[in-house]
Coordinates of C-alpha atoms and ligand atoms in Angstrom, one line a residue:
M162 CA 52.6 6.8 -16.6
K163 CA 49.7 6.8 -19.8
P164 CA 46.7 8.8 -19.5
K165 CA 43.4 8.4 -18.6
V166 CA 40.1 7.6 -20.8
Y167 CA 36.9 7.1 -19.6
V168 CA 34.0 5.4 -21.2
E169 CA 30.6 5.6 -20.9
L170 CA 29.7 2.6 -22.7
P171 CA 30.8 -1.0 -22.0
R172 CA 33.9 -2.1 -23.6
D173 CA 32.3 -4.4 -26.0
F174 CA 29.7 -1.8 -27.3
F175 CA 32.7 0.5 -28.4
H176 CA 34.6 -1.4 -31.2
E177 CA 37.5 -3.8 -31.1
D178 CA 39.7 -1.0 -33.8
A179 CA 38.8 2.5 -31.8
V180 CA 40.1 0.4 -28.3
N181 CA 43.4 -0.8 -30.5
M182 CA 43.6 2.8 -31.4
L183 CA 43.5 5.1 -27.9
S184 CA 45.3 1.9 -25.8
K185 CA 48.8 2.8 -28.4
V186 CA 48.7 6.3 -25.7
A187 CA 46.2 5.7 -23.2
D188 CA 44.7 3.8 -20.4
T189 CA 40.9 3.0 -21.2
L190 CA 38.2 2.7 -18.7
F191 CA 34.9 1.0 -19.6
E192 CA 31.5 1.2 -17.7
P193 CA 29.9 -1.2 -15.6
L194 CA 31.9 1.0 -12.8
S195 CA 30.6 0.8 -9.6
K196 CA 30.1 4.7 -7.2
E197 CA 33.1 4.7 -6.1
E198 CA 34.8 3.0 -9.1
F199 CA 33.3 5.7 -11.7
E200 CA 34.2 8.2 -9.1
E201 CA 37.8 7.6 -8.8
V202 CA 38.7 6.6 -12.7
I203 CA 37.1 9.6 -13.6
A204 CA 39.1 12.4 -10.7
E205 CA 42.1 11.2 -13.1
S206 CA 40.3 10.6 -17.2
S207 CA 41.8 13.0 -19.1
A208 CA 39.3 12.4 -21.7
A209 CA 35.8 11.2 -21.4
I210 CA 33.8 9.4 -24.5
I211 CA 30.6 10.0 -23.5
G212 CA 27.0 8.2 -24.3
L213 CA 23.6 10.0 -22.5
K214 CA 25.6 10.9 -19.7
R215 CA 24.5 14.4 -18.4
I216 CA 27.8 17.1 -18.2
D217 CA 27.3 19.0 -15.8
E218 CA 29.2 21.2 -13.3
N219 CA 28.3 18.2 -10.6
F220 CA 30.5 15.9 -13.3
L221 CA 33.0 18.2 -14.3
E222 CA 33.6 18.8 -10.5
L223 CA 34.7 15.6 -10.3
A224 CA 37.2 15.1 -13.7
P225 CA 39.7 18.3 -12.6
K226 CA 42.0 16.9 -15.5
L227 CA 39.5 16.3 -18.6
K228 CA 40.8 18.6 -21.6
I229 CA 38.0 16.7 -23.8
V230 CA 34.3 15.1 -23.6
A231 CA 33.6 13.5 -26.7
R232 CA 30.1 12.9 -27.8
F233 CA 28.9 9.0 -29.0
G234 CA 27.1 10.5 -31.4
V235 CA 25.5 14.6 -32.8
G236 CA 23.0 15.6 -30.5
Y237 CA 24.7 17.1 -27.7
D238 CA 21.5 18.3 -25.2
N239 CA 22.9 16.2 -22.6
V240 CA 26.1 18.1 -22.4
D241 CA 27.0 22.0 -20.9
V242 CA 29.3 23.6 -23.3
E243 CA 29.0 26.7 -21.6
A244 CA 30.7 24.8 -18.0
C245 CA 32.9 22.8 -20.5
T246 CA 33.8 25.7 -22.9
K247 CA 34.9 28.0 -19.3
R248 CA 37.4 24.9 -17.9
G249 CA 38.9 24.7 -21.3
I250 CA 37.9 21.5 -21.9
Y251 CA 36.7 20.6 -25.4
V252 CA 33.2 18.8 -26.7
T253 CA 33.1 17.0 -30.0
I254 CA 30.9 14.7 -31.9
T255 CA 30.5 12.6 -34.9
P256 CA 29.6 14.3 -37.3
N257 CA 28.5 12.3 -40.7
V258 CA 29.0 8.8 -40.6
L259 CA 26.2 8.6 -39.1
S260 CA 23.7 10.4 -41.0
D261 CA 22.7 7.0 -43.5
A262 CA 22.2 4.6 -40.2
V263 CA 19.7 7.9 -39.1
A264 CA 17.9 8.0 -42.6
E265 CA 17.6 4.7 -42.8
H266 CA 15.8 3.6 -39.8
T267 CA 13.5 6.8 -40.4
F268 CA 12.7 4.9 -44.0
A269 CA 12.6 1.4 -41.4
L270 CA 9.7 3.3 -39.5
I271 CA 7.9 4.9 -42.1
L272 CA 7.8 1.3 -44.0
S273 CA 6.6 -0.4 -41.0
L274 CA 3.7 2.2 -41.1
T275 CA 2.7 2.7 -44.0
R276 CA 3.2 -1.5 -45.3
R277 CA 1.8 -2.5 -41.8
V278 CA 4.9 -4.6 -41.2
I279 CA 4.5 -5.7 -37.4
E280 CA 0.5 -6.4 -37.8
A281 CA 1.8 -8.4 -40.6
D282 CA 4.1 -10.4 -38.6
R283 CA 1.5 -10.9 -36.1
Y284 CA -1.3 -11.8 -38.3
V285 CA 1.7 -14.5 -40.6
R286 CA 1.7 -16.1 -37.5
S287 CA -1.5 -16.5 -35.5
E288 CA -4.4 -15.8 -37.9
W289 CA -3.8 -16.0 -41.7
A290 CA -4.2 -19.9 -42.0
K291 CA -7.2 -19.8 -40.3
G292 CA -8.3 -18.0 -43.7
E293 CA -10.8 -15.3 -41.7
K294 CA -9.5 -12.4 -42.5
R295 CA -7.8 -11.0 -45.0
F296 CA -4.6 -8.6 -44.3
P297 CA -5.7 -4.2 -44.4
L298 CA -4.4 -2.5 -47.1
G299 CA -1.3 0.1 -46.9
V300 CA -0.5 3.5 -48.5
D301 CA 2.3 4.0 -51.0
L302 CA 5.0 6.0 -50.6
K303 CA 5.2 6.8 -54.7
G304 CA 3.6 10.5 -55.1
K305 CA 3.4 11.0 -51.7
T306 CA 4.9 14.0 -49.8
I307 CA 7.4 13.9 -46.8
G308 CA 7.8 17.2 -44.4
I309 CA 11.5 17.4 -43.0
I310 CA 11.7 19.3 -40.0
G311 CA 15.3 20.5 -39.9
C312 CA 16.9 19.3 -43.2
G313 CA 20.6 19.7 -41.4
R314 CA 23.4 16.2 -41.8
I315 CA 20.6 13.5 -41.1
G316 CA 17.7 15.4 -42.9
S317 CA 18.9 15.7 -46.7
Q318 CA 19.7 12.5 -46.4
V319 CA 16.5 12.0 -45.6
A320 CA 15.3 14.0 -48.4
R321 CA 17.9 12.4 -50.7
K322 CA 16.1 8.9 -49.7
A323 CA 13.0 10.4 -50.5
Y324 CA 13.9 11.6 -53.6
G325 CA 14.5 7.7 -54.2
F326 CA 11.4 6.5 -53.2
E327 CA 9.7 9.3 -55.8
M328 CA 8.5 11.4 -53.0
K329 CA 7.7 15.1 -53.4
I330 CA 9.9 16.9 -50.2
L331 CA 9.1 20.5 -48.2
Y332 CA 11.2 20.5 -45.9
H333 CA 10.8 23.3 -42.6
D334 CA 14.6 24.9 -40.8
A335 CA 16.0 27.8 -39.6
V336 CA 18.7 28.0 -42.5
R337 CA 17.8 27.2 -46.1
N338 CA 19.3 24.5 -47.4
E339 CA 20.3 25.0 -51.4
E340 CA 21.9 22.2 -52.0
V341 CA 18.7 19.6 -50.8
E342 CA 16.2 22.0 -53.7
K343 CA 18.3 21.6 -56.1
R344 CA 18.4 18.1 -55.7
F345 CA 16.5 16.7 -54.3
D346 CA 13.2 18.8 -55.5
A347 CA 13.1 19.7 -51.8
K348 CA 11.1 23.4 -51.2
L349 CA 11.5 25.5 -47.7
V350 CA 7.7 26.2 -46.4
S351 CA 7.0 27.5 -42.8
L352 CA 6.3 25.0 -39.8
N353 CA 2.4 25.5 -40.3
E354 CA 2.2 25.1 -43.9
L355 CA 4.4 21.5 -43.6
L356 CA 2.2 20.1 -41.2
R357 CA -0.5 20.5 -43.1
N358 CA 0.5 19.5 -46.5
S359 CA 2.6 16.8 -45.5
D360 CA 1.7 12.3 -45.1
I361 CA 4.8 12.0 -43.6
V362 CA 6.6 14.8 -41.0
T363 CA 10.0 13.6 -39.6
L364 CA 11.7 15.6 -37.4
H365 CA 15.7 16.0 -37.3
V366 CA 16.3 19.4 -35.5
P367 CA 18.8 19.0 -32.8
L368 CA 17.1 19.3 -28.6
T369 CA 17.6 23.0 -27.9
D370 CA 15.3 25.5 -26.6
A371 CA 13.7 26.7 -29.6
T372 CA 12.8 23.0 -30.1
R373 CA 11.4 22.1 -27.0
G374 CA 8.1 21.0 -27.5
M375 CA 8.7 22.6 -31.0
I376 CA 5.2 19.4 -31.5
G377 CA 2.5 20.1 -29.4
E378 CA -1.4 19.8 -29.5
K379 CA -1.3 22.8 -31.8
E380 CA 1.1 21.3 -34.2
L381 CA -0.5 17.5 -34.3
N382 CA -3.8 19.0 -34.7
L383 CA -2.8 21.2 -38.3
M384 CA -1.3 17.4 -39.3
K385 CA -3.2 15.9 -41.6
E386 CA -5.7 12.4 -40.3
S387 CA -4.0 10.8 -42.8
A388 CA -0.5 11.3 -42.3
Y389 CA 2.3 9.5 -40.0
L390 CA 4.7 11.4 -37.3
I391 CA 8.1 10.1 -37.2
N392 CA 10.5 11.5 -34.3
T393 CA 14.4 9.8 -34.5
S394 CA 15.8 13.3 -32.8
R395 CA 15.1 13.6 -29.3
G396 CA 11.9 12.4 -27.6
P397 CA 11.2 15.9 -25.7
V398 CA 10.7 18.0 -29.3
V399 CA 7.3 16.2 -29.5
D400 CA 4.7 16.8 -26.4
Q401 CA 4.6 13.2 -25.8
E402 CA 1.0 13.1 -23.8
A403 CA -0.3 15.2 -27.0
L404 CA 0.9 12.7 -29.2
T405 CA -0.5 10.0 -27.0
R406 CA -3.8 12.2 -27.3
A407 CA -4.4 13.0 -31.1
L408 CA -2.5 8.9 -31.9
K409 CA -6.3 7.3 -29.7
E410 CA -8.2 10.0 -30.5
G411 CA -7.3 9.5 -34.6
K412 CA -6.5 13.0 -35.6
I413 CA -3.1 11.2 -36.8
A414 CA -3.1 8.3 -38.6
G415 CA -0.1 7.1 -36.1
A416 CA 3.8 7.6 -35.7
G417 CA 7.0 6.0 -35.5
L418 CA 9.2 6.6 -32.6
D419 CA 12.9 6.0 -32.4
V420 CA 13.3 8.6 -28.9
F421 CA 11.0 9.6 -25.5
A422 CA 10.8 11.7 -23.5
L423 CA 12.1 9.3 -20.9
E424 CA 14.2 6.3 -22.7
P425 CA 13.6 3.9 -21.4
I426 CA 10.4 4.6 -21.5
P427 CA 8.5 2.8 -18.6
L428 CA 6.8 0.0 -19.2
D429 CA 2.9 1.0 -18.3
D430 CA 3.4 4.5 -20.6
P431 CA 0.6 5.2 -22.2
L432 CA 2.0 5.0 -25.7
L433 CA 2.6 0.9 -25.2
K434 CA -1.0 0.2 -25.7
L435 CA -1.3 1.4 -29.2
D436 CA -1.4 0.0 -32.0
N437 CA -0.8 2.8 -34.7
V438 CA 2.3 3.6 -33.2
V439 CA 6.2 1.7 -34.5
L440 CA 8.8 2.0 -31.2
T441 CA 12.5 1.2 -31.2
P442 CA 14.4 1.9 -28.5
H443 CA 16.9 4.2 -29.5
I444 CA 18.8 2.6 -33.0
G445 CA 18.9 5.2 -34.8
S446 CA 22.4 4.7 -35.3
G447 CA 23.0 1.2 -34.5
T448 CA 24.4 -0.6 -37.0
V449 CA 27.7 -2.3 -37.3
E450 CA 29.3 -0.2 -39.9
T451 CA 28.1 3.4 -38.1
R452 CA 28.5 2.4 -34.6
R453 CA 32.2 1.5 -35.6
A454 CA 32.9 5.1 -37.4
M455 CA 31.9 6.5 -34.5
A456 CA 33.6 5.0 -32.0
L457 CA 37.1 6.1 -34.4
K458 CA 35.8 9.2 -34.2
A459 CA 35.4 9.6 -31.4
A460 CA 38.8 7.9 -30.4
E461 CA 40.5 10.3 -33.2
N462 CA 38.7 13.5 -31.3
V463 CA 40.4 12.2 -27.8
L464 CA 44.1 11.4 -29.6
Y465 CA 44.0 15.3 -31.1
A466 CA 43.1 16.5 -27.6
L467 CA 45.3 14.2 -25.8
K468 CA 48.3 15.4 -27.9
G469 CA 47.4 19.5 -27.1
K470 CA 45.7 19.7 -30.5
V471 CA 42.6 21.3 -31.0
P472 CA 40.1 18.1 -31.7
P473 CA 38.7 18.4 -35.9
D474 CA 34.3 17.7 -34.4
L475 CA 34.7 20.7 -32.2
V476 CA 30.4 21.5 -31.4
P477 CA 30.2 24.7 -33.5
E478 CA 29.5 26.6 -30.2
Q479 CA 34.0 26.0 -28.9
R480 CA 34.5 26.2 -32.7
E481 CA 35.1 30.6 -32.3
V482 CA 36.8 30.4 -28.9
F483 CA 39.4 27.4 -29.7
L484 CA 40.0 27.3 -33.2
K485 CA 41.1 31.5 -32.5
Q486 CA 43.7 29.7 -30.2
T487 CA 45.6 28.2 -33.2
Ligands
LIG785 P1 22.7 19.2 -38.0 O1 23.0 20.3 -36.9 O2 23.6 18.9 -39.6 O3 21.2 19.9 -38.8 C1 19.9 19.7 -37.6 C2 19.7 21.2 -38.5 O4 18.4 21.7 -37.7 C3 19.9 21.8 -39.2 O5 19.8 22.1 -40.9 C4 19.5 23.4 -38.2 O6 19.3 24.8 -38.5 C5 17.8 22.3 -37.8 N1 18.0 23.3 -37.1 C6 18.0 23.9 -35.8 N2 17.0 24.2 -34.3 C7 16.4 24.8 -35.9 C8 15.0 25.6 -35.0 N3 14.6 25.7 -33.9 N4 13.9 25.4 -36.2 C9 14.0 25.1 -37.2 N5 15.4 24.5 -38.0 C10 16.5 24.0 -36.6 O7 23.1 17.8 -37.5 P2 22.2 15.8 -37.3 O8 23.5 15.6 -37.4 O9 21.5 16.6 -38.5 O10 21.7 15.5 -36.0 C11 19.8 16.2 -36.3 C12 19.7 15.7 -34.5 O11 19.7 14.1 -34.4 C13 20.8 15.7 -33.9 O12 20.8 16.5 -33.1 C14 20.2 14.3 -32.3 O13 19.5 14.7 -31.3 C15 19.7 13.2 -33.0 N6 20.0 12.1 -34.0 C16 19.3 11.0 -32.9 C17 20.3 9.7 -33.5 C18 19.1 8.7 -33.0 O14 20.0 7.1 -32.7 N7 18.3 8.1 -32.6 C19 21.3 9.3 -33.7 C20 22.0 11.1 -34.2 C21 21.4 11.9 -34.1

């Protein structure tokens, strides 16, 4: 009998090439499933490819045969890695293949704000031809300063693109990134210095105990009134209530957000009433090419685990533990 692989995505969201790759050696089962069907499937599954589902003791209790939790993405704040490690379950991510897509989306948000693209679209549809009011001016990116908080895989690609726009680059990270310093003339600074001096502040840190609420009222107050905040990392990195207040009171010029405290963001959330925000539904990696590459990477990791081999894209916390055993 073939091993079973549970995929927490609808079949049409998981690329056909990855389905074919898995189908050769496993039975692959997709959402949507009823609660009963899910419990039946997960009880028999050797591998789980997961989106944003919480993987904790409760989930693992239902999944006694699991060898691997393969995240379809790179953030793994929804996975209790320690609980998986205790049970000998690998946790993997899909690094690098999505960095460019998220960096491009970061610039989609930045340019939407600085060139007022959403507002301009509404103006063309309802006002331009009336000739009553001129469209307000935007601001240049060339010569402006971008502050990158978290300059890892995605942050580095944001730096590369910002360099192309001839922006000055500041970054803040727990670890120095000499490559972005050398290649893109980026400068490592303290968080406060970055907030005070940037025209665009963009977040690319993982959600951890140290980064939860990293941008709150105090940090927003340090930013320039003309500055924009971009968040494509994780919602809870920003205190969303403090951000809503800062945007209402004009303490900063605007925000571009792909991630939220609660997803989907409720329709009555006060952020949705503001004009100086551009909001997208957690689609940083959402391109055809990138989602295919992510599906192939997740499938590859699963195939390793099913063959009894250590998968290539273990989360850092597990590298020591499992690589030592080989
Ligand atoms: P990465 O691990 O390569 O980079 C993260 C960087 O943050 C590292 O350089 C690390 O040193 C730094 N960092 C960690 N904690 C810090 C702290 N307390 N202070 C300062 N710096 C700190 O990760 P990545 O691949 O660049 O991804 C970053 C995050 O982006 C992911 O964890 C995920 O949450 C988010 N993400 C979002 C989407 C989306 O669709 N919006 C898609 C992919 C990733």
